[in-house]
PDB file of C-alpha atoms in Angstrom:
ATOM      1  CA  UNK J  12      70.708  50.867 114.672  1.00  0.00           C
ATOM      2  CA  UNK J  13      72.340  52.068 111.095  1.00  0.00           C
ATOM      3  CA  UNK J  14      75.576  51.923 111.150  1.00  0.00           C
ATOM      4  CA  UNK J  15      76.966  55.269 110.001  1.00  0.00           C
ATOM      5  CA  UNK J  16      78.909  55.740 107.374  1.00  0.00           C
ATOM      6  CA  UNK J  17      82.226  57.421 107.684  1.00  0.00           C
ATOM      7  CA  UNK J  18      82.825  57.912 104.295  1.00  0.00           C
ATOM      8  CA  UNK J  19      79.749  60.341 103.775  1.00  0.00           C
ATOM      9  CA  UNK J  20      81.220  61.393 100.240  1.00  0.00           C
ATOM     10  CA  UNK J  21      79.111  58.562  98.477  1.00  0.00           C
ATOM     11  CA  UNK J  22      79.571  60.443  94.560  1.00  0.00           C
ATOM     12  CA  UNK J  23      80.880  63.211  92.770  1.00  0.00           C
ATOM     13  CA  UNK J  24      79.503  66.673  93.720  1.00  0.00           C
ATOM     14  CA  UNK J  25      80.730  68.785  91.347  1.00  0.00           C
ATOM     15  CA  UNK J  26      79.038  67.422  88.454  1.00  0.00           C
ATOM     16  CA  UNK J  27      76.632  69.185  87.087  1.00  0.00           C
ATOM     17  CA  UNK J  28      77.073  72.399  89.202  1.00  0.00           C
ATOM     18  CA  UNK J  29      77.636  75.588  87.778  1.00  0.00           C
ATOM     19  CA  UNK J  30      80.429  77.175  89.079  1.00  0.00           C
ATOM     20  CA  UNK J  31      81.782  80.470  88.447  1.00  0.00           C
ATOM     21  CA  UNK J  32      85.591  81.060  89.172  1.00  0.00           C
ATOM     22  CA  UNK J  33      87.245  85.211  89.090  1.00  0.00           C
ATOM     23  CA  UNK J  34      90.974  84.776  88.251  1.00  0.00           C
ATOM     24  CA  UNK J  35      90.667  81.935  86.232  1.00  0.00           C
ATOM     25  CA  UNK J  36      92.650  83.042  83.494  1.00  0.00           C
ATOM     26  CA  UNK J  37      95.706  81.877  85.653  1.00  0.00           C
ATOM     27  CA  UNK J  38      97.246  80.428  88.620  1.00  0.00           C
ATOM     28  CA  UNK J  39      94.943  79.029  91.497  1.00  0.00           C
ATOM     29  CA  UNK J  40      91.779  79.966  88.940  1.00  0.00           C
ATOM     30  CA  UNK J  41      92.691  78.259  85.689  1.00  0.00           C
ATOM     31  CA  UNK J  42      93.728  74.645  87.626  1.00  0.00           C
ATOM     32  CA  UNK J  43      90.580  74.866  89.700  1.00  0.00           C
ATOM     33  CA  UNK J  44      88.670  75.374  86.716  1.00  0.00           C
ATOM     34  CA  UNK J  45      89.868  72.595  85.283  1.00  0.00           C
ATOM     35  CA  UNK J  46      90.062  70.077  87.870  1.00  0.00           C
ATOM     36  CA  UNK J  47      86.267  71.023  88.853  1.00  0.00           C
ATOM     37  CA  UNK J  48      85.550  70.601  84.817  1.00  0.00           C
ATOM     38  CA  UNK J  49      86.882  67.314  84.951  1.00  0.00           C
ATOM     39  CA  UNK J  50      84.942  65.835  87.456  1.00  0.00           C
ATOM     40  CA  UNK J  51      81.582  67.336  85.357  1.00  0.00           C
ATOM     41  CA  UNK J  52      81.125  71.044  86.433  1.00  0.00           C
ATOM     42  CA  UNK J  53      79.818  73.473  84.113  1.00  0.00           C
ATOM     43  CA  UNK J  54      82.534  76.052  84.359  1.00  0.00           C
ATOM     44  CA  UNK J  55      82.195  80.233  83.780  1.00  0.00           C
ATOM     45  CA  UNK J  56      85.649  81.871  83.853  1.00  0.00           C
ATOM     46  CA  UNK J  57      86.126  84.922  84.481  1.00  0.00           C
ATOM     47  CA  UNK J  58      88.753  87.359  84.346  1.00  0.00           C
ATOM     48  CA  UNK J  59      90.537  90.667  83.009  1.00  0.00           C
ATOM     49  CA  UNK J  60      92.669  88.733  79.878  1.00  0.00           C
ATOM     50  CA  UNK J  61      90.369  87.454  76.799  1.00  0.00           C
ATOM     51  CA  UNK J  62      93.327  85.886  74.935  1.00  0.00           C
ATOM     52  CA  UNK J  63      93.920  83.783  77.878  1.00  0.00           C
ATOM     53  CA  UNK J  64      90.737  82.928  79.095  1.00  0.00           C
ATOM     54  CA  UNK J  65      90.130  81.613  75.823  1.00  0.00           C
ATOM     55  CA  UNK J  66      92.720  79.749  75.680  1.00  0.00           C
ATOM     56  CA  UNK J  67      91.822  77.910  78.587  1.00  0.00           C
ATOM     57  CA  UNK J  68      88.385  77.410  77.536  1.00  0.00           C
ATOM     58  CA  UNK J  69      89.650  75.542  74.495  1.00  0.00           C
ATOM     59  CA  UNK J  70      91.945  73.342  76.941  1.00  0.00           C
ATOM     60  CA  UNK J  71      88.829  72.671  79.150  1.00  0.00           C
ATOM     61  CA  UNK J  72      86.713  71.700  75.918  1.00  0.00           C
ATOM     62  CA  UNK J  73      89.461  69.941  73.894  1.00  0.00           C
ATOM     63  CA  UNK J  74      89.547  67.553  77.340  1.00  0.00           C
ATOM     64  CA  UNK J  75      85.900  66.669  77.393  1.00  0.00           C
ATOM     65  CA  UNK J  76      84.352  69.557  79.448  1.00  0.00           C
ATOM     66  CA  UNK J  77      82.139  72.028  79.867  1.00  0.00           C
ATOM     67  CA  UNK J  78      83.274  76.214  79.996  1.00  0.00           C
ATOM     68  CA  UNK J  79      82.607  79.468  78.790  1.00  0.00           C
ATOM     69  CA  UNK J  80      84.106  82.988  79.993  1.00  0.00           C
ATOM     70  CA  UNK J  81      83.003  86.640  80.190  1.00  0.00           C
ATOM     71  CA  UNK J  82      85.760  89.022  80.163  1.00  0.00           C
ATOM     72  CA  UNK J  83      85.579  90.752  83.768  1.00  0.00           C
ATOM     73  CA  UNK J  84      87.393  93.069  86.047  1.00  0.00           C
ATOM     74  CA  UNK J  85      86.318  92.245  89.585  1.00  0.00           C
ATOM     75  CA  UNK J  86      86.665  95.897  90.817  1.00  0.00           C
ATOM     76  CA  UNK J  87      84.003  96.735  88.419  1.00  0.00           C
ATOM     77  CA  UNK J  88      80.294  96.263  89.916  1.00  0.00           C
ATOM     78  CA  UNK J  89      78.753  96.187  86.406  1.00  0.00           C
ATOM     79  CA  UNK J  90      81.367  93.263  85.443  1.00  0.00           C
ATOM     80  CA  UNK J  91      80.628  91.180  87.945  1.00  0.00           C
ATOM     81  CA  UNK J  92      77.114  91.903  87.941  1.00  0.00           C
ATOM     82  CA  UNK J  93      77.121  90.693  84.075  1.00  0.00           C
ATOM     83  CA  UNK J  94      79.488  87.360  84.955  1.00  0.00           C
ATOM     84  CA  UNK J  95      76.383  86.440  87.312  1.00  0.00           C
ATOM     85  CA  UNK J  96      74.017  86.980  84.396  1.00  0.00           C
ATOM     86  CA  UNK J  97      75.860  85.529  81.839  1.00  0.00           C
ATOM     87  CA  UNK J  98      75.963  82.128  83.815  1.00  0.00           C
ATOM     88  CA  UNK J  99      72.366  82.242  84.632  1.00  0.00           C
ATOM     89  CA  UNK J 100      71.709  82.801  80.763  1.00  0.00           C
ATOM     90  CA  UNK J 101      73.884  80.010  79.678  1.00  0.00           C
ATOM     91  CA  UNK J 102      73.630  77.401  82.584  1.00  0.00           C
ATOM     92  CA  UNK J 103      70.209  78.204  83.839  1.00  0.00           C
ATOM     93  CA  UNK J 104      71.491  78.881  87.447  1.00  0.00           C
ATOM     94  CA  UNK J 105      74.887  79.703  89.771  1.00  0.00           C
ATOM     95  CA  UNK J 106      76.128  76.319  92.687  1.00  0.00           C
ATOM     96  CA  UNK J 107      78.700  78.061  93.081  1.00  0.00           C
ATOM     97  CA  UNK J 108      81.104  81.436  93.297  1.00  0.00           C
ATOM     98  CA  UNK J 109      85.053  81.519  93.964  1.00  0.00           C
ATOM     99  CA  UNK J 110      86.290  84.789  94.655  1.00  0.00           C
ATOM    100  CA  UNK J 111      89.619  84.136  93.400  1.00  0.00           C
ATOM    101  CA  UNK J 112      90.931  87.253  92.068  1.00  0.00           C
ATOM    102  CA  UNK J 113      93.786  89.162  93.704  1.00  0.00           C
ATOM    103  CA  UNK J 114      97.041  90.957  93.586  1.00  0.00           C
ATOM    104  CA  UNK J 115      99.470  90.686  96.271  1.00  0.00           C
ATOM    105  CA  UNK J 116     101.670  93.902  96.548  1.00  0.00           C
ATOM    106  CA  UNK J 117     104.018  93.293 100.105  1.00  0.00           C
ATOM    107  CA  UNK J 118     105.622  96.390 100.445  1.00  0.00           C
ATOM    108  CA  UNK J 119     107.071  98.529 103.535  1.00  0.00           C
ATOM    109  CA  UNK J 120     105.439 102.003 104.064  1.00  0.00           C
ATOM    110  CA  UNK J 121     108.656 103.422 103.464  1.00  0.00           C
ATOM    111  CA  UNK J 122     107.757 102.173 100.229  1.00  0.00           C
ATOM    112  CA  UNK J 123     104.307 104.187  99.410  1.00  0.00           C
ATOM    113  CA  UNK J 124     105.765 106.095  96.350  1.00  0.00           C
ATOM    114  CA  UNK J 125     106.420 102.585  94.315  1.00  0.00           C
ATOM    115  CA  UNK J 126     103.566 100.509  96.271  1.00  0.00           C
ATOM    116  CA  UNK J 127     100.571 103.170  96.385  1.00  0.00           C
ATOM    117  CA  UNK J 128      98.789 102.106  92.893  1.00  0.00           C
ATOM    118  CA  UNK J 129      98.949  98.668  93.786  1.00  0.00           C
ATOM    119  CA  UNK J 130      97.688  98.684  97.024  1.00  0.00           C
ATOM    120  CA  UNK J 131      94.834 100.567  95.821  1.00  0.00           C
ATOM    121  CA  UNK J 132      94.106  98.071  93.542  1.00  0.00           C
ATOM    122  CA  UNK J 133      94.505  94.796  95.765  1.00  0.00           C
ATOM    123  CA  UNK J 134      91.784  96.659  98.063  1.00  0.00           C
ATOM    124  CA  UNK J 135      89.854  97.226  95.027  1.00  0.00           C
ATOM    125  CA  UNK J 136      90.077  93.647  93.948  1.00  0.00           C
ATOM    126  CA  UNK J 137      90.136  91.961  97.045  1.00  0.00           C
ATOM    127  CA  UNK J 138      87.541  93.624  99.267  1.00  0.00           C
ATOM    128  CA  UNK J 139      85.107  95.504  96.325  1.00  0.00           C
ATOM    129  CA  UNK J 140      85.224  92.459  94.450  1.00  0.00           C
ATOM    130  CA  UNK J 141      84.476  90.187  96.808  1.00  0.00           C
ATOM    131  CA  UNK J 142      81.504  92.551  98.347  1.00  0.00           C
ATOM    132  CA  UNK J 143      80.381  92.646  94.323  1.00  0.00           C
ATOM    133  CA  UNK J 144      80.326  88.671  93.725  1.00  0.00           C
ATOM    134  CA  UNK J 145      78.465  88.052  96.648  1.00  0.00           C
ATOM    135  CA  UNK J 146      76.176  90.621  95.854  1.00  0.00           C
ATOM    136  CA  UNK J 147      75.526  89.606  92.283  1.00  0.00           C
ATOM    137  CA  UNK J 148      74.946  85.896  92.847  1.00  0.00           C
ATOM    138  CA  UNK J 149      72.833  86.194  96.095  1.00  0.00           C
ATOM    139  CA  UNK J 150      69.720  86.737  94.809  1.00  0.00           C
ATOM    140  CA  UNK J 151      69.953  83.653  92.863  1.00  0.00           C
ATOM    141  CA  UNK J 152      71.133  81.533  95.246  1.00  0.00           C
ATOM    142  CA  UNK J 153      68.828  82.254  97.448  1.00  0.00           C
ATOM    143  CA  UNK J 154      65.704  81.801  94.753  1.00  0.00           C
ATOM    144  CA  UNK J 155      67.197  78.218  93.964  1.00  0.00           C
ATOM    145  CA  UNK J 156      67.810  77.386  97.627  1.00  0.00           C
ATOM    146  CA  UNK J 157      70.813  76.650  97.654  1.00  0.00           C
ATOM    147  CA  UNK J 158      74.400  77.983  96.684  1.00  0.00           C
ATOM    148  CA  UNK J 159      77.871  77.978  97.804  1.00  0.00           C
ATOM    149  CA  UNK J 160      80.384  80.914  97.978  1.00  0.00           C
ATOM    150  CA  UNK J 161      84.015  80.594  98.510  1.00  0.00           C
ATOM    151  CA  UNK J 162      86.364  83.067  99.080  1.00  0.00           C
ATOM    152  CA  UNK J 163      90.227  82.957  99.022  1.00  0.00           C
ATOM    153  CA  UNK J 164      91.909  84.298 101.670  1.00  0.00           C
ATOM    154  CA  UNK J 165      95.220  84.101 103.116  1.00  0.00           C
ATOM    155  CA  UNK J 166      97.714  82.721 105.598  1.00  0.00           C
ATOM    156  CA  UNK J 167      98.329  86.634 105.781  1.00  0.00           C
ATOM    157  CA  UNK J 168      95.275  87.262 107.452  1.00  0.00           C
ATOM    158  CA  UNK J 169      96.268  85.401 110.431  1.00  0.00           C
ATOM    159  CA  UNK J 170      98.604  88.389 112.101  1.00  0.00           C
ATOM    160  CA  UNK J 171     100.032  91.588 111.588  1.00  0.00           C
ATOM    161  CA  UNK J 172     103.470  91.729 109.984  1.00  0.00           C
ATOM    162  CA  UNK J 173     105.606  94.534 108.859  1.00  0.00           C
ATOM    163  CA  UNK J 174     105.651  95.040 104.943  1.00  0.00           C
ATOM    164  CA  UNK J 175     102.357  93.168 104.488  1.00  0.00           C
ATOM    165  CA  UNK J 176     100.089  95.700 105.876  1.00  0.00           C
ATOM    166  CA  UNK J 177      97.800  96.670 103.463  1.00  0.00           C
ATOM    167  CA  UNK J 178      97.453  92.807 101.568  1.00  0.00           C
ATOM    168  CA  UNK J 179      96.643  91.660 105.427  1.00  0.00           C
ATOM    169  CA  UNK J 180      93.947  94.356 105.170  1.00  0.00           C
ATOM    170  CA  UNK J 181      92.205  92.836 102.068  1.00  0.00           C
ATOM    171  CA  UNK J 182      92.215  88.940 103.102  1.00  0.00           C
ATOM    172  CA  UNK J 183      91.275  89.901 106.439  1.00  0.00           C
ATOM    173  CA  UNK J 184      88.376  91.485 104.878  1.00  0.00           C
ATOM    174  CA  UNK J 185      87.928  88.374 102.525  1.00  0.00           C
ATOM    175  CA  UNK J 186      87.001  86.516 105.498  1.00  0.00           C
ATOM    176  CA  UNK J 187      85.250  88.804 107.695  1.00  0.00           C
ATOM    177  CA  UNK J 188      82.857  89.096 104.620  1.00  0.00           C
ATOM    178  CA  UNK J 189      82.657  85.077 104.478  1.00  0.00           C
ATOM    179  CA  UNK J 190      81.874  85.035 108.060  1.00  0.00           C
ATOM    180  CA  UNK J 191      79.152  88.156 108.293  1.00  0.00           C
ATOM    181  CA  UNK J 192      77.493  86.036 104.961  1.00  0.00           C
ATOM    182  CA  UNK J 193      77.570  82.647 106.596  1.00  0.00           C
ATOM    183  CA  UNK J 194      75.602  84.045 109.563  1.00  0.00           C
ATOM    184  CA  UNK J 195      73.334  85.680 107.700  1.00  0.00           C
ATOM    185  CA  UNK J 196      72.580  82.846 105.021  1.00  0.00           C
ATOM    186  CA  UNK J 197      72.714  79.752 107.246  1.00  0.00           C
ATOM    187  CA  UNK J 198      70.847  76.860 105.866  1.00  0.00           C
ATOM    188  CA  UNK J 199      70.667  78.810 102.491  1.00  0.00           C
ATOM    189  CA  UNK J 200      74.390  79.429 101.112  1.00  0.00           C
ATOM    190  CA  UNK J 201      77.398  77.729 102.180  1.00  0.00           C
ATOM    191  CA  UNK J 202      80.485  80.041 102.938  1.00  0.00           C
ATOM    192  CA  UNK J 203      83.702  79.029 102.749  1.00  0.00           C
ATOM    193  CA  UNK J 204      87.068  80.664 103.748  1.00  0.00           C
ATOM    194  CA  UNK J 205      90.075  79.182 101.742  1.00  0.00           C
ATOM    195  CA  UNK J 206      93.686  80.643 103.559  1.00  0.00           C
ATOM    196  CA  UNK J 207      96.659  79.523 101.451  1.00  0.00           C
ATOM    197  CA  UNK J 208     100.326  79.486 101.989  1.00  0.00           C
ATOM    198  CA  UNK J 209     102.771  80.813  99.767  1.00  0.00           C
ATOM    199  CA  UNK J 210     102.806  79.113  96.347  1.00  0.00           C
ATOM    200  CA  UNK J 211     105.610  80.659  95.146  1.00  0.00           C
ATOM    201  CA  UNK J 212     104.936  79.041  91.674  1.00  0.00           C
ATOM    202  CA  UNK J 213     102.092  81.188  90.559  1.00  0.00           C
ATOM    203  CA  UNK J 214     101.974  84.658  88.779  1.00  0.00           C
ATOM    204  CA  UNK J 215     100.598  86.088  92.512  1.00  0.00           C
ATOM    205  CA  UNK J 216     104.298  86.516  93.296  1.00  0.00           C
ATOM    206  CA  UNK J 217     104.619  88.631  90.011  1.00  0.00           C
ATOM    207  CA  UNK J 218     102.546  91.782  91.941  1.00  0.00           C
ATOM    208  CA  UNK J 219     105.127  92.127  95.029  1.00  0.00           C
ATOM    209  CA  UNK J 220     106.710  94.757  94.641  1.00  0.00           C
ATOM    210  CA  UNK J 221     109.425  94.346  97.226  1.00  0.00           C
ATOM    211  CA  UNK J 222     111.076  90.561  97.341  1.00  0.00           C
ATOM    212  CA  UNK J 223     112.340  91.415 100.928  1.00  0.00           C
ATOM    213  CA  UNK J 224     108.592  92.482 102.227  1.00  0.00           C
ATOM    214  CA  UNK J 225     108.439  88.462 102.769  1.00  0.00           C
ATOM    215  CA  UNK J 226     111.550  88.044 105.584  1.00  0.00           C
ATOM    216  CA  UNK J 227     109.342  89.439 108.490  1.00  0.00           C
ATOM    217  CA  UNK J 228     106.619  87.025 107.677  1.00  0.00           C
ATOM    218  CA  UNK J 229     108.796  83.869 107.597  1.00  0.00           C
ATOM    219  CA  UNK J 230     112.000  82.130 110.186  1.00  0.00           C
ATOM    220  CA  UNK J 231     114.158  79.176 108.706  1.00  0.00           C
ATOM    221  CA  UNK J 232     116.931  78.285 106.995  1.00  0.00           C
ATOM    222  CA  UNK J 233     118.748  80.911 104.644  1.00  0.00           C
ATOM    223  CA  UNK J 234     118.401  78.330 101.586  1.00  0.00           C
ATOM    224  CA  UNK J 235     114.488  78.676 102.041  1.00  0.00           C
ATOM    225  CA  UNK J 236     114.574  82.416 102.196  1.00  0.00           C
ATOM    226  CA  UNK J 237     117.213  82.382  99.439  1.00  0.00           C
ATOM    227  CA  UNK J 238     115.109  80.740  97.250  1.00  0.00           C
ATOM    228  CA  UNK J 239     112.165  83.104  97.796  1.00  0.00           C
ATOM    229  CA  UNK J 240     114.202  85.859  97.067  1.00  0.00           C
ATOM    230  CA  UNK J 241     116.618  85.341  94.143  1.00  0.00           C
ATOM    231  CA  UNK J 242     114.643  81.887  93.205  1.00  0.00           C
ATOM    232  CA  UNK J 243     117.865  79.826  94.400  1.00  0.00           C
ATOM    233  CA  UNK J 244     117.859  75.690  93.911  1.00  0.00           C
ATOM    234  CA  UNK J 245     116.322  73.637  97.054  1.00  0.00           C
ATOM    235  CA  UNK J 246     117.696  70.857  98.425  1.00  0.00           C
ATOM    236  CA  UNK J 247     115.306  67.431  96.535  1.00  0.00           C
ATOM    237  CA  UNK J 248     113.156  66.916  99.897  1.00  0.00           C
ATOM    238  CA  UNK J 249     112.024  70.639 100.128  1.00  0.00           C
ATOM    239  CA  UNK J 250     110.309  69.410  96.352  1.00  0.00           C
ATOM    240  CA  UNK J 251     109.375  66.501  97.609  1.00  0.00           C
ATOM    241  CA  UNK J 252     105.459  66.290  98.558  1.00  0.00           C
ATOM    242  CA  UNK J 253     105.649  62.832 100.508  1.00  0.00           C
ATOM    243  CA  UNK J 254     108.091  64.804 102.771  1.00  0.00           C
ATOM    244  CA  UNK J 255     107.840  66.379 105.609  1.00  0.00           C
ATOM    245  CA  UNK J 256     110.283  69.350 104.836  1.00  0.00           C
ATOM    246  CA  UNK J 257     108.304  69.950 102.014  1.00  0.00           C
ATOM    247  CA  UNK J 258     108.524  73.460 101.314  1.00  0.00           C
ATOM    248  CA  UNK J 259     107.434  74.486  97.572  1.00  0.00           C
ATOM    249  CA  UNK J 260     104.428  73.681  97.135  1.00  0.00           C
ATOM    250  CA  UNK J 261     102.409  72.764  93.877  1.00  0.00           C
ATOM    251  CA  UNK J 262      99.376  75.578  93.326  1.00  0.00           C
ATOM    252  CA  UNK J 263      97.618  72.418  91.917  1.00  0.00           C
ATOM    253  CA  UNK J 264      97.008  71.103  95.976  1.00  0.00           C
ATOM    254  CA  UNK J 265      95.250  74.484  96.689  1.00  0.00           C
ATOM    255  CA  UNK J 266      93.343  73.850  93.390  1.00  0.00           C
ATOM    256  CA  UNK J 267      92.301  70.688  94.797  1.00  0.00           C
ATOM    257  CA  UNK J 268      91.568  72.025  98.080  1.00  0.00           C
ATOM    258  CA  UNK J 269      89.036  74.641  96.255  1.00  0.00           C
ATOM    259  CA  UNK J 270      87.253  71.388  94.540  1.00  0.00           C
ATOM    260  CA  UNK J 271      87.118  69.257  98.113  1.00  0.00           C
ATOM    261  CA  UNK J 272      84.968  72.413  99.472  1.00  0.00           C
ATOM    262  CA  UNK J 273      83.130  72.258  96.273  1.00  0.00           C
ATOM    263  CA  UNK J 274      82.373  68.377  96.481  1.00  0.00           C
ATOM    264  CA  UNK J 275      80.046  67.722  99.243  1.00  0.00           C
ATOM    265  CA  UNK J 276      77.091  67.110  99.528  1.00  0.00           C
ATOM    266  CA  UNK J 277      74.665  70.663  99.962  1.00  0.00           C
ATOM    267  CA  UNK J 278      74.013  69.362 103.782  1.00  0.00           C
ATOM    268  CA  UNK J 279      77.912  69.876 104.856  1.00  0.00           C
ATOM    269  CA  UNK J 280      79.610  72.915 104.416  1.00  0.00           C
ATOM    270  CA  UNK J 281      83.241  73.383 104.719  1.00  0.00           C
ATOM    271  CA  UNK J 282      83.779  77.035 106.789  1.00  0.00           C
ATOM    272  CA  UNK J 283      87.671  77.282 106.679  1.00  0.00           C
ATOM    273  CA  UNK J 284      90.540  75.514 104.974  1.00  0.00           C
ATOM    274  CA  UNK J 285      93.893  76.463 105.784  1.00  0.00           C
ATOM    275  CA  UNK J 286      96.454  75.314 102.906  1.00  0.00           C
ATOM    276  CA  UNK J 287     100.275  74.824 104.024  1.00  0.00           C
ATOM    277  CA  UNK J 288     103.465  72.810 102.962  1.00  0.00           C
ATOM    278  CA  UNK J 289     104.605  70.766 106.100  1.00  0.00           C
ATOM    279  CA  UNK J 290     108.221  72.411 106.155  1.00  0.00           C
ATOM    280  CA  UNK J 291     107.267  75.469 105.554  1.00  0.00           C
ATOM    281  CA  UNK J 292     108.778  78.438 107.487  1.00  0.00           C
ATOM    282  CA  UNK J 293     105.750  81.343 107.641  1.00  0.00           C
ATOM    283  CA  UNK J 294     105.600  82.053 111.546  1.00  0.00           C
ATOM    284  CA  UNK J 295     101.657  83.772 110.474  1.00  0.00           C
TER     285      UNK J 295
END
């Protein structure tokens, strides 16, 4: 009998696929787009900033890889509709969609006056977008055969807490669309459900609009919260990732997360990837 082989990944699966990344101006976006053009993807970036996608472009290129962007606003169907055209008309085809973009306004209720706007648009964003991606690369994933969609969720989607209402809203509905499209499109596009932790070291944190809409989400020490709040030093270990307080962690291991989804083979299919730091002190 043929003895199986554990490690299945034999090569590198990201090479040569065309992937198409929303956000990727920034943040969780711009590192994945990297990291998946350095191991050989063909890279469209998309997002709302020009000056900034290009600039990342020009990294990607001036390090040996392959990118282009189209300016897009996810909450715009004819945007998105033209990222998925753009890539078919400069790659030939679409492996593979993150839905990456998002805005994460925690606010109380008591709050509506300052938070209304920006909840508005994190639905927009979040759920619209999300329904628009899939929509624009479907029918080309399903000509080709084959495709992959992932879409970025949250820890926040996990349970109800006060001053996160509305964000819970839009990453719960980030993954009930994952789930309702990986029923329907079993066997023809893979659907995967990314939930990350805080990462309080990308510009996500920027669209809060209340620092103290965190506390009823998280339970530890007053340094951790502390540091949330009014960005206060850690103790070394709470930095340190070969610890197992660690509790600030590096957007680049949910970037890397993203690309170990992207790099299997097209039998095996990743459904949900929950991204934490070990110490960390969310109770969702």
């Amino acid at each position: 009998m043929e003895t199986y082989k554990s490690n299945y990944i034999q090569k590198n699966y990201v090479e040569g696929k065309v992937i198409i990344i929303t956000g990727a101006s920034s943040g969780f976006g711009k590192l994945t787009a990297k990291r998946a053009a350095e191991m050989g993807g063909k890279i469209v970036l998309a997002a709302r900033s020009e000056e900034k996608l290009k600039e990342t472009v020009a990294e990607i290129k001036a390090a040996g890889g392959e990118a282009s962007y189209i300016v897009t606003d996810v909450a715009k169907k004819d945007d998105v509709f033209a990222m998925a055209k753009f890539a078919v008309d400069t790659y030939g085809r679409i492996d593979v969609l993150v839905n990456n973009a998002g805005t994460m306004p925690l606010a109380f209720f008591s709050e509506h006056e300052q938070a209304l706007d920006k909840w508005e648009q994190c639905i927009d964003i979040s759920i619209k977008g999300t329904i628009f991606g899939i929509s624009a690369v479907y029918d080309q994933m399903i000509k080709q055969g084959q495709g992959q969609v992932i879409n970025v969720s949250s820890i926040y989607a996990n349970f109800p807490v006060a001053g996160a209402g509305v964000y819970q809203v839009a990453k719960m509905g980030v993954q009930y669309l994952a789930e309702s499209l990986r029923s329907e499109c079993q066997g023809k596009i893979k659907v995967t459900t990314i939930k990350p932790t805080g990462f309080m070291k990308t510009n996500l944190s920027s669209s809060v609009v209340d620092q103290m809409a965190m506390m009823p989400a998280v339970a530890g020490p007053l340094e951790i919260l502390s540091n949330w709040v009014e960005e206060a030093p850690l103790r070394p270990d709470f930095h340190d990732i070969n610890s197992m307080t660690y509790n600030d962690p590096d957007p680049q291991v949910l970037a890397d997360n993203i690309i170990y989804a992207i790099n299997q083979p097209w039998g095996v299919s990743i459904g949900d990837l929950t991204v934490r730091a070990s110490g960390e002190s969310f109770v969702i």
